[in-house]
XYZ file of C-alpha atoms in Angstrom:
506
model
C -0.956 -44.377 67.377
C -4.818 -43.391 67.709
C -6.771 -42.153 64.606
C -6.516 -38.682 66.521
C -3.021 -38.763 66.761
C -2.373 -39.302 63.355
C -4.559 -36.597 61.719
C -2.684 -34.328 63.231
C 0.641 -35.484 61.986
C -1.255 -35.652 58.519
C -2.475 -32.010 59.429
C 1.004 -30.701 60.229
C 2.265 -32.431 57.509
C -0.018 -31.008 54.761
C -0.299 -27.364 56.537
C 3.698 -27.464 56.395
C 4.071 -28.567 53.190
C 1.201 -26.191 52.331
C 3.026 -23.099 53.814
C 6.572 -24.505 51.834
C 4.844 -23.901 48.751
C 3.456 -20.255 49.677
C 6.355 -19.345 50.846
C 8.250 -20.648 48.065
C 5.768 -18.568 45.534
C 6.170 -15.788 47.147
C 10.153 -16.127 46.669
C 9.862 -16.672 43.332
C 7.404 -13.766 43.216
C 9.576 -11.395 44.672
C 12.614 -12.641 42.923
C 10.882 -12.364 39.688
C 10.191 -8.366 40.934
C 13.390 -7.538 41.476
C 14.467 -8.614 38.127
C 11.347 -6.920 35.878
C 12.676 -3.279 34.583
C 12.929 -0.379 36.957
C 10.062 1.676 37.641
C 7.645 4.462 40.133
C 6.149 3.592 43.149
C 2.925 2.298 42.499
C -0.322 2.421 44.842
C -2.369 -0.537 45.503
C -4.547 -2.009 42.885
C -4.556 1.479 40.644
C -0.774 0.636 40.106
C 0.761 3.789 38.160
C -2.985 5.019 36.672
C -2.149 8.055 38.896
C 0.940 9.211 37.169
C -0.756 8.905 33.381
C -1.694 12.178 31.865
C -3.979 12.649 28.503
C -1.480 12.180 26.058
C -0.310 8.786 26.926
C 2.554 8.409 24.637
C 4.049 11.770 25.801
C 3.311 10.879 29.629
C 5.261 8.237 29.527
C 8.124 9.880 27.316
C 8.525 11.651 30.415
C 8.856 9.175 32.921
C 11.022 7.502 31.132
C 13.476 9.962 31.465
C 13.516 8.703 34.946
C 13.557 5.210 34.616
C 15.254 4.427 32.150
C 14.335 2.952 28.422
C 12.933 -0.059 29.912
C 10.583 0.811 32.181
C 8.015 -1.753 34.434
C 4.197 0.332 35.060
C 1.447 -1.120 36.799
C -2.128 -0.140 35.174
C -4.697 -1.584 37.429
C -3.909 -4.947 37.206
C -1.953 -5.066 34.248
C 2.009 -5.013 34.151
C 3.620 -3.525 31.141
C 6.865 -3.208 30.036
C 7.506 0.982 28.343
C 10.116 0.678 25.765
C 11.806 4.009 24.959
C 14.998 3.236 23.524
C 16.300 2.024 19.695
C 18.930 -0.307 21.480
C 15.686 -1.978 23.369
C 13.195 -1.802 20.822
C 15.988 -3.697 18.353
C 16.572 -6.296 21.166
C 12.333 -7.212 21.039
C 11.822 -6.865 17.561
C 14.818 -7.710 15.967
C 16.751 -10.022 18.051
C 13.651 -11.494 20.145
C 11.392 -11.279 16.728
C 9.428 -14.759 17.261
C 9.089 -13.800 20.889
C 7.313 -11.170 20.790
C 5.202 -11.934 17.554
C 1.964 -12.026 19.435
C -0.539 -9.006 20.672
C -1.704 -8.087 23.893
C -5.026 -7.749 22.544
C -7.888 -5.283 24.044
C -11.207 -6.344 24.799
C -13.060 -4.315 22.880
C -10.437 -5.210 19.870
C -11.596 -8.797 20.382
C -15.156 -7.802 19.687
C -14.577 -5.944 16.310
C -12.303 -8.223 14.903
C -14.280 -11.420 15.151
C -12.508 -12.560 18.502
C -8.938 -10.719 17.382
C -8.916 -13.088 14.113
C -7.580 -10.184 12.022
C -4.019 -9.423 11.200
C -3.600 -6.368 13.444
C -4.217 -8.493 16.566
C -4.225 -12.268 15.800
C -1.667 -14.698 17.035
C 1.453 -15.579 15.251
C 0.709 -18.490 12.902
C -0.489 -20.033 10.232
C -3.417 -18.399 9.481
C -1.746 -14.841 9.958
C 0.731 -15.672 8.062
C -2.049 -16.559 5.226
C -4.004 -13.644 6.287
C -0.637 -11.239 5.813
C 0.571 -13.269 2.599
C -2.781 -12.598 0.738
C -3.256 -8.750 1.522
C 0.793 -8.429 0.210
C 0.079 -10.778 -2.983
C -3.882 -8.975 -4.090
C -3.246 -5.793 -2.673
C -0.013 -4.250 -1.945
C 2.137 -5.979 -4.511
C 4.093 -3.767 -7.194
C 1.811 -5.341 -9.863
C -1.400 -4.509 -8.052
C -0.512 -1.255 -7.195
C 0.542 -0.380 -10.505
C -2.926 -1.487 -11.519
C -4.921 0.772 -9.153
C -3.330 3.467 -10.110
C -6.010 4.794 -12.420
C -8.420 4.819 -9.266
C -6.063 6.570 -7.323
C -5.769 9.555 -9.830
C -9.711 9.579 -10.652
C -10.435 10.155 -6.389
C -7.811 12.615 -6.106
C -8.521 14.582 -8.876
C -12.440 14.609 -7.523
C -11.378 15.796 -4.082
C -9.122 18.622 -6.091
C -12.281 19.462 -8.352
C -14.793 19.514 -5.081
C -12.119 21.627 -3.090
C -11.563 23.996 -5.992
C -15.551 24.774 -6.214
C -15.461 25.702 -2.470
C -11.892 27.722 -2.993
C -14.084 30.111 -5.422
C -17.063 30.456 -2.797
C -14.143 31.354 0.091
C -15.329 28.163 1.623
C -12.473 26.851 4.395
C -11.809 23.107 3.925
C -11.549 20.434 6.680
C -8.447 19.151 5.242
C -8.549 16.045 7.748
C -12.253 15.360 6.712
C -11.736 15.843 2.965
C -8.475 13.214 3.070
C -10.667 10.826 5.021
C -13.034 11.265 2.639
C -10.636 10.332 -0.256
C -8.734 7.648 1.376
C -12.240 5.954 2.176
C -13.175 6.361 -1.442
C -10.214 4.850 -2.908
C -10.032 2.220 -0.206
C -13.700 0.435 -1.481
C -13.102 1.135 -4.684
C -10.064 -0.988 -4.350
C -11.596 -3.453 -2.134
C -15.086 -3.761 -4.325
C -14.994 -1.622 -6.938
C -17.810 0.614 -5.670
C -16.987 4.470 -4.487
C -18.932 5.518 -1.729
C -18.736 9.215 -1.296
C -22.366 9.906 -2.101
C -24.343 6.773 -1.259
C -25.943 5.562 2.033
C -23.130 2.905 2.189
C -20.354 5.560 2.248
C -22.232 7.911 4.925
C -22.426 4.550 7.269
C -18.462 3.681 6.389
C -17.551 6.798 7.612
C -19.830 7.283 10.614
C -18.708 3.940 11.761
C -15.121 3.722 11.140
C -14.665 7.254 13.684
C -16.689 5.342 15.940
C -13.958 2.387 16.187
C -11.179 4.645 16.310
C -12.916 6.860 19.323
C -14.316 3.716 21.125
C -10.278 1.851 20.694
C -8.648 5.542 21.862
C -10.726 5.297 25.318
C -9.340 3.786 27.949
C -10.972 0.462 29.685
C -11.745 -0.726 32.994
C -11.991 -3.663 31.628
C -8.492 -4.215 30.001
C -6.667 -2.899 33.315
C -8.921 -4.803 35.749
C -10.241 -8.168 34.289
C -12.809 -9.128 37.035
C -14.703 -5.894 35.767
C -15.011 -7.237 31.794
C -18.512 -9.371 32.269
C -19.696 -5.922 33.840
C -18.655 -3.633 31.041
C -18.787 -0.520 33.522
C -18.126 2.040 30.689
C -20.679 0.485 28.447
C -17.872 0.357 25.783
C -17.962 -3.395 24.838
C -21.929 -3.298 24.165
C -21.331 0.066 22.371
C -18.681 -1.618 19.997
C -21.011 -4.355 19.912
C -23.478 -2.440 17.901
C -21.023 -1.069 15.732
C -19.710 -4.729 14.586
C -23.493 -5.764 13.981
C -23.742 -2.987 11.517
C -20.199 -3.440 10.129
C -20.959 -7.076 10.039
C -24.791 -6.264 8.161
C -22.802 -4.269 5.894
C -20.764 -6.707 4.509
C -22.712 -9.189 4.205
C -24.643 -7.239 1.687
C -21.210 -6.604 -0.388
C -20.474 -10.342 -0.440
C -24.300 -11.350 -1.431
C -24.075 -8.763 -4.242
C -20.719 -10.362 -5.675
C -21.943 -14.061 -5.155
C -25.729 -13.133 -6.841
C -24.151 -11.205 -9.536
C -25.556 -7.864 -8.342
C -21.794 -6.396 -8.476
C -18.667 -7.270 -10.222
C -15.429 -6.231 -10.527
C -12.137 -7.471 -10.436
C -11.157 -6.600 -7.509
C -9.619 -7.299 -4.070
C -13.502 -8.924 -2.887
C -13.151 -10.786 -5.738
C -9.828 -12.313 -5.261
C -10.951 -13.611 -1.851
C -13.986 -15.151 -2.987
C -12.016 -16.753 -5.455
C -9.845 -18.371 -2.733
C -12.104 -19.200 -0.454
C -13.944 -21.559 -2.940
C -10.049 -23.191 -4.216
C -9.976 -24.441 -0.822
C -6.590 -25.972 0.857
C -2.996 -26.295 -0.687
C -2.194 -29.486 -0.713
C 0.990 -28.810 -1.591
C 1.495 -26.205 1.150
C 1.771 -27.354 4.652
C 0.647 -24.115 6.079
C -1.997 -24.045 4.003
C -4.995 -22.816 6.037
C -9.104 -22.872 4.647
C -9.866 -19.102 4.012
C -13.994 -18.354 4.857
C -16.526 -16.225 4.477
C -15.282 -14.618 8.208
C -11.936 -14.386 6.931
C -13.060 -12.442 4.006
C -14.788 -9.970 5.884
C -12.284 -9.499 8.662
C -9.856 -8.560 6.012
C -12.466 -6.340 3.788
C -12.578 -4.456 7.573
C -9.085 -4.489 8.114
C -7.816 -2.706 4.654
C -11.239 -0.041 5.281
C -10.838 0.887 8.782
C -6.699 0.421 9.139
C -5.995 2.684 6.151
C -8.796 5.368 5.987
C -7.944 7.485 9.160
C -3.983 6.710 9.399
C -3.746 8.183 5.947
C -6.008 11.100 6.470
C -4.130 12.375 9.635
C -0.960 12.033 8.136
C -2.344 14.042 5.166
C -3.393 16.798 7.742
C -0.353 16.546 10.036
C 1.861 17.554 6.705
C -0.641 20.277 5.804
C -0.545 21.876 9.469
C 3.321 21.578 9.954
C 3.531 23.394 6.792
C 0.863 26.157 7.692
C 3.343 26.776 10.555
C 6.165 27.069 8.388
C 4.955 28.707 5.036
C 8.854 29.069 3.805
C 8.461 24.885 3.685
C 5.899 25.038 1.491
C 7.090 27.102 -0.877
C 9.669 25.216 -1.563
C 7.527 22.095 -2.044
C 5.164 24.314 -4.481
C 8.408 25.281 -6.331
C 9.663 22.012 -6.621
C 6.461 20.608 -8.166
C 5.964 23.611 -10.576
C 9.761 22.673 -12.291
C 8.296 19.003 -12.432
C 4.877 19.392 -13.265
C 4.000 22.755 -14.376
C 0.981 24.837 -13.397
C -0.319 23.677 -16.826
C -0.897 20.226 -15.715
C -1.808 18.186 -12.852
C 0.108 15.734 -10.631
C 0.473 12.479 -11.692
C 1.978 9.688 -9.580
C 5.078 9.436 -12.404
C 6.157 12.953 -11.003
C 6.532 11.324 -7.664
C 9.766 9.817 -8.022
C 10.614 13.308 -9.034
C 9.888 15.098 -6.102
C 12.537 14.254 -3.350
C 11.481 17.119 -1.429
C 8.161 16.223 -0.346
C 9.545 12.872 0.557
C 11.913 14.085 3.169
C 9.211 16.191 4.095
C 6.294 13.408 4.283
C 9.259 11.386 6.543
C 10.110 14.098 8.383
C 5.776 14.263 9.291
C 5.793 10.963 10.475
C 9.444 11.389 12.653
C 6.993 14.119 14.473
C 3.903 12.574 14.382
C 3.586 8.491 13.904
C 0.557 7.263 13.022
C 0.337 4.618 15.901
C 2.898 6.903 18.543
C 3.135 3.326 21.340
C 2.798 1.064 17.735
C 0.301 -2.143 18.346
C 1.303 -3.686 22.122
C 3.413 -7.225 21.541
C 3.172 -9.887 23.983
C 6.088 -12.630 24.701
C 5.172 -16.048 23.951
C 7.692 -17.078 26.903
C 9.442 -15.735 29.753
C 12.591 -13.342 28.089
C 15.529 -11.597 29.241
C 16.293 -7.567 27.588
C 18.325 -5.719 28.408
C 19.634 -7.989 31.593
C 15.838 -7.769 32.634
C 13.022 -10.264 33.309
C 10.221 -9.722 30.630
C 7.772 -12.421 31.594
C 5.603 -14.161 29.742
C 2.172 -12.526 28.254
C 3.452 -9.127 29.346
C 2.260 -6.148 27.600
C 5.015 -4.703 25.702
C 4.695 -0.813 24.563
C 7.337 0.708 22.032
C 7.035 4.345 22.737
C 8.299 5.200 18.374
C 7.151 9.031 19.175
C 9.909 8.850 22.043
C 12.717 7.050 20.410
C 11.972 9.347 16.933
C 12.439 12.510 19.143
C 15.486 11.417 21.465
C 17.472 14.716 21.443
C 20.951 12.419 20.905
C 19.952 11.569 17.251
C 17.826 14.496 16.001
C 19.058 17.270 16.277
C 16.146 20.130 17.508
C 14.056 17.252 17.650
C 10.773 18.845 18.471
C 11.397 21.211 14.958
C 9.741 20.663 12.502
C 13.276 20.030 9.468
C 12.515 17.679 6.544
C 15.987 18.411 5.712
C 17.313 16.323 8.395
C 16.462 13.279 5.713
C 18.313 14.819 2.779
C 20.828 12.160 1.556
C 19.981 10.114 4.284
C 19.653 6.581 5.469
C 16.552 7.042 6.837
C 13.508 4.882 5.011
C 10.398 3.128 6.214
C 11.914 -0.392 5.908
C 12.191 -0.630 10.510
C 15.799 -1.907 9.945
C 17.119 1.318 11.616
C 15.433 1.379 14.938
C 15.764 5.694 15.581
C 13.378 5.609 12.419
C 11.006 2.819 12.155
C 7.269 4.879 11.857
C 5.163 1.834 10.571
C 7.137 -0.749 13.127
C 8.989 -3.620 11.891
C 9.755 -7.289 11.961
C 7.521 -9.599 11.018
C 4.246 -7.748 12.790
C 5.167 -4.110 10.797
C 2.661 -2.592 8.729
C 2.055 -5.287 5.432
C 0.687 -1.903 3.437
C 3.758 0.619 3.693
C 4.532 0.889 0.095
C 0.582 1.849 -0.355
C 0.609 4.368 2.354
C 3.266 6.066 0.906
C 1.974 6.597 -2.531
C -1.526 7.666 -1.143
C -0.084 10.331 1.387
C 2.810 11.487 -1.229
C 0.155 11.507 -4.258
C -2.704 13.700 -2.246
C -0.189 16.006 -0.678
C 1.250 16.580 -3.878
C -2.017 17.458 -5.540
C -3.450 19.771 -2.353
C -0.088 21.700 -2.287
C 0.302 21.839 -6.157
C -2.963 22.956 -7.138
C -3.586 25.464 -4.333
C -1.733 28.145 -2.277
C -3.059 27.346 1.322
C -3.527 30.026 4.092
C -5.584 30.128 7.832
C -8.592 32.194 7.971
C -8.430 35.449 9.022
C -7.885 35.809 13.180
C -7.180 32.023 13.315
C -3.922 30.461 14.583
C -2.815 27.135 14.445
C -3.329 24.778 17.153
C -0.364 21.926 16.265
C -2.089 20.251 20.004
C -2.542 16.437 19.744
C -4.701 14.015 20.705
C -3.497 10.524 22.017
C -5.441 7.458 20.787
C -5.079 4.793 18.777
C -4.025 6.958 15.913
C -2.825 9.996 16.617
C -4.364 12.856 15.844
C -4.704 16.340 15.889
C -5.975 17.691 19.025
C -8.173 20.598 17.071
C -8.900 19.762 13.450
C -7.483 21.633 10.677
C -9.792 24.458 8.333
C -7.550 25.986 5.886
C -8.235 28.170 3.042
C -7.439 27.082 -0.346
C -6.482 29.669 -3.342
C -6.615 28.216 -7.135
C -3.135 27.891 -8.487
C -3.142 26.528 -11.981
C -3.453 28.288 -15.133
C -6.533 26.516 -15.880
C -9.280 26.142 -14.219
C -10.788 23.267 -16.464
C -8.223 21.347 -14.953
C -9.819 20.494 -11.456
C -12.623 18.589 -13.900
């Protein structure tokens, strides 16, 4: 056989084996398809983009009505799996826990977070797990938050004594602006014993933390087609970029004050600069080095994950009862037979006050902080619900959905704290019709925290003052998707003194 003859026995050869292999991709490709959750038609390369309306989580509510409560949707170039049932949200997190563990992490998340090192978005592991252990231990254990309790009641009762001296000029308060306010307050007090309401620091805290939560709630080229990321086309990544500089610039000045001596306190700063110089447990094989990085990702963690959840849960409960003023006089009665309008809320009377409990629960059945919850990711290839979830897939739990499905709650759109009298209902995501702050082992680490803030501020703002729209307004109960949900138009109300004593709101 010539040297001609046999390249092309090598070329058929290779070209056949060549086209085997396609073909045998594109088997497995279309195999794979047919087992991935049902789903719309979707248009090349946009995918499903076309079908997505403003309010995301409600959009796809919708659709899934259609679908089914595993749903596939193409956006751009990104698959994602819609959850939008308890029975499938308990098969991921419950009974596929490990599985899903990990994020599907946006890129402008990776760019505030120090490459998605914090413990919203980093991978599964040791270090999260160290990450998670220490905010639980220094901050939201039973012992520490017994301990910040005096810096809870000195914030709230400033906000109360600041809102009373604009309730005597007839000025209308931003409730969601004053509680972000607060929350921020307490928040780095907590973390380094400083309160920034007045300084330059606590003007650039604020400033900067709505700038993360807009720049997160927009929606990026980048994320749904990756070949466009080195060009950010929205400008978002360089935008974020500046923010983390100045974030970055801000803590470093925190940390140098501690380590010179310029501040003190013990305090959550303090606690991680403590075990950042102990070093390794030896006797711990998880044991991971904590550094200066770490400390700082976590200082931005507890400041930017619990200022603006808290506040719009604050101003959620304050609209829903606007709407329904019979509500609220029924939480102002309760708290005058516990407290009195001789005295002020204390957070002893809160175990006291059932009613604003249910009704606080029954504000976050309607309005979740985090409505589609963080995105998970599968570390492997998984079967739910007799579907194909492949691996790195993004995973949404639609919680707004599955807290309104219409075969749980009854009147589910109404707004009826009662439906959580005597209940089973709590914020502990073992019962998956109610799980608000997620659950397994990537839930919320600071729910017992939340809960006091929200309960104790709501308590004071509906205690000391009876709480009315201005005159020709009506309420606009509109909201705004993003990554904390929000309403659409913020909330001016006007406040009226209530307690005997005005020396009181000192």
């Amino acid at each position: 056989m010539d040297m001609s003859s046999r390249n092309s026995v090598w070329y058929y050869w290779v070209s056949g084996a060549l086209g085997f292999v396609i073909v045998l991709i594109m088997g497995i490709e279309k195999w794979r398809s047919k087992r991935l959750p049902p789903g719309p038609f979707a248009l090349p390369l946009l995918g499903h983009l076309h079908l997505l309306e403003p309010n995301v989580h409600e959009c796809l509510s919708k659709i899934s009505q259609r679908y089914g409560p595993l749903m596939t949707l193409k956006f751009g170039m990104k698959t994602t799996i819609v959850v939008s049932s308890s029975a499938m949200a308990k098969e991921i997190l419950k009974d596929n826990d490990q599985t899903f563990a990990n994020r599907s992490v946006p890129v402008i998340a990776r760019r505030i977070t120090y490459d998605a090192l914090d413990i919203l978005w980093s991978p599964n592991g040791p270090r999260w797990r160290l990450l998670r252990k220490i905010c639980v231990k220094e901050l939201f254990s039973t012992k520490s938050t017994e301990a910040l309790q005096p810096l809870r009641r000195e914030e709230v009762r400033r906000t109360i004594g600041n809102i009373y001296k604009d309730s005597v000029k007839g000025i209308g308060i931003d409730v969601g602006a004053k509680a972000f306010t607060t929350s921020l307050n307490l928040i780095t007090n907590m973390m380094w014993s400083i309160s920034n309401e007045t300084d330059e620091r606590g003007v650039e805290f604020k400033d900067l933390i709505r700038e993360i939560v807009y720049i997160l709630g927009v929606p990026n080229a980048s994320d749904l087609f990756p070949f466009l990321e080195r060009l950010d086309v929205q400008g978002l990544y360089k935008r974020m970029q500046k923010v983390f500089g100045r974030f970055d610039k801000l803590f470093d000045r925190i940390i140098q004050d501690r380590v010179s001596g310029k501040s003190k306190g013990q305090d959550f700063l303090q606690s991680l600069l403590d075990l950042v110089e102990r070093g390794v447990d030896e006797h711990d094989p998880d044991s991971v080095q904590l550094t200066m990085k770490d400390v700082k990702i976590l200082l931005l963690d507890m400041v930017s994950g619990s200022t603006d959840t808290t506040s719009n849960i604050v101003e959620w409960a304050m609209a829903e009862l606007l709407q329904q003023p019979e509500i609220m006089k029924r939480a102002q009665k309760e708290l005058e037979q516990v407290v009195g309008l001789d005295n002020i809320v204390e957070e002893s009377h809160l175990s006291q006050l059932p009613y604003l409990d249910i009704k606080v629960k029954e504000v976050l059945r309607l309005h979740p902080a985090l409505p589609l919850l963080a995105p998970h990711r599968p570390e492997k290839d998984c079967e739910i619900g007799g579907y194909l979830i492949p691996k790195d897939t993004q995973v949404l739990i639609n919680v707004w959905s599955i807290q309104r499905n219409p075969q749980v709650w009854k009147d589910p759109s109404v707004f009826d704290p009662e439906r959580f009298a005597d209940s089973k209902w709590d914020y502990n995501g073992r019962d998956f019709d109610y799980f608000p702050f997620g659950s397994g082992r990537r839930s919320c680490a600071g729910i017992s925290m939340a809960n006091i803030m929200v309960n104790y501020a709501l308590a004071s703002l509906l205690h000391s003052f009876d709480w009315s729209l201005p005159v020709g307004e009506k309420l606009n109960m509109a909201e705004k998707y993003g990554i904390v949900l929000r309403k659409a138009v913020p909330l001016v109300a006007l406040p009226k003194p209530r307690l005997l004593q005005p020396n009181l709101y000192d």
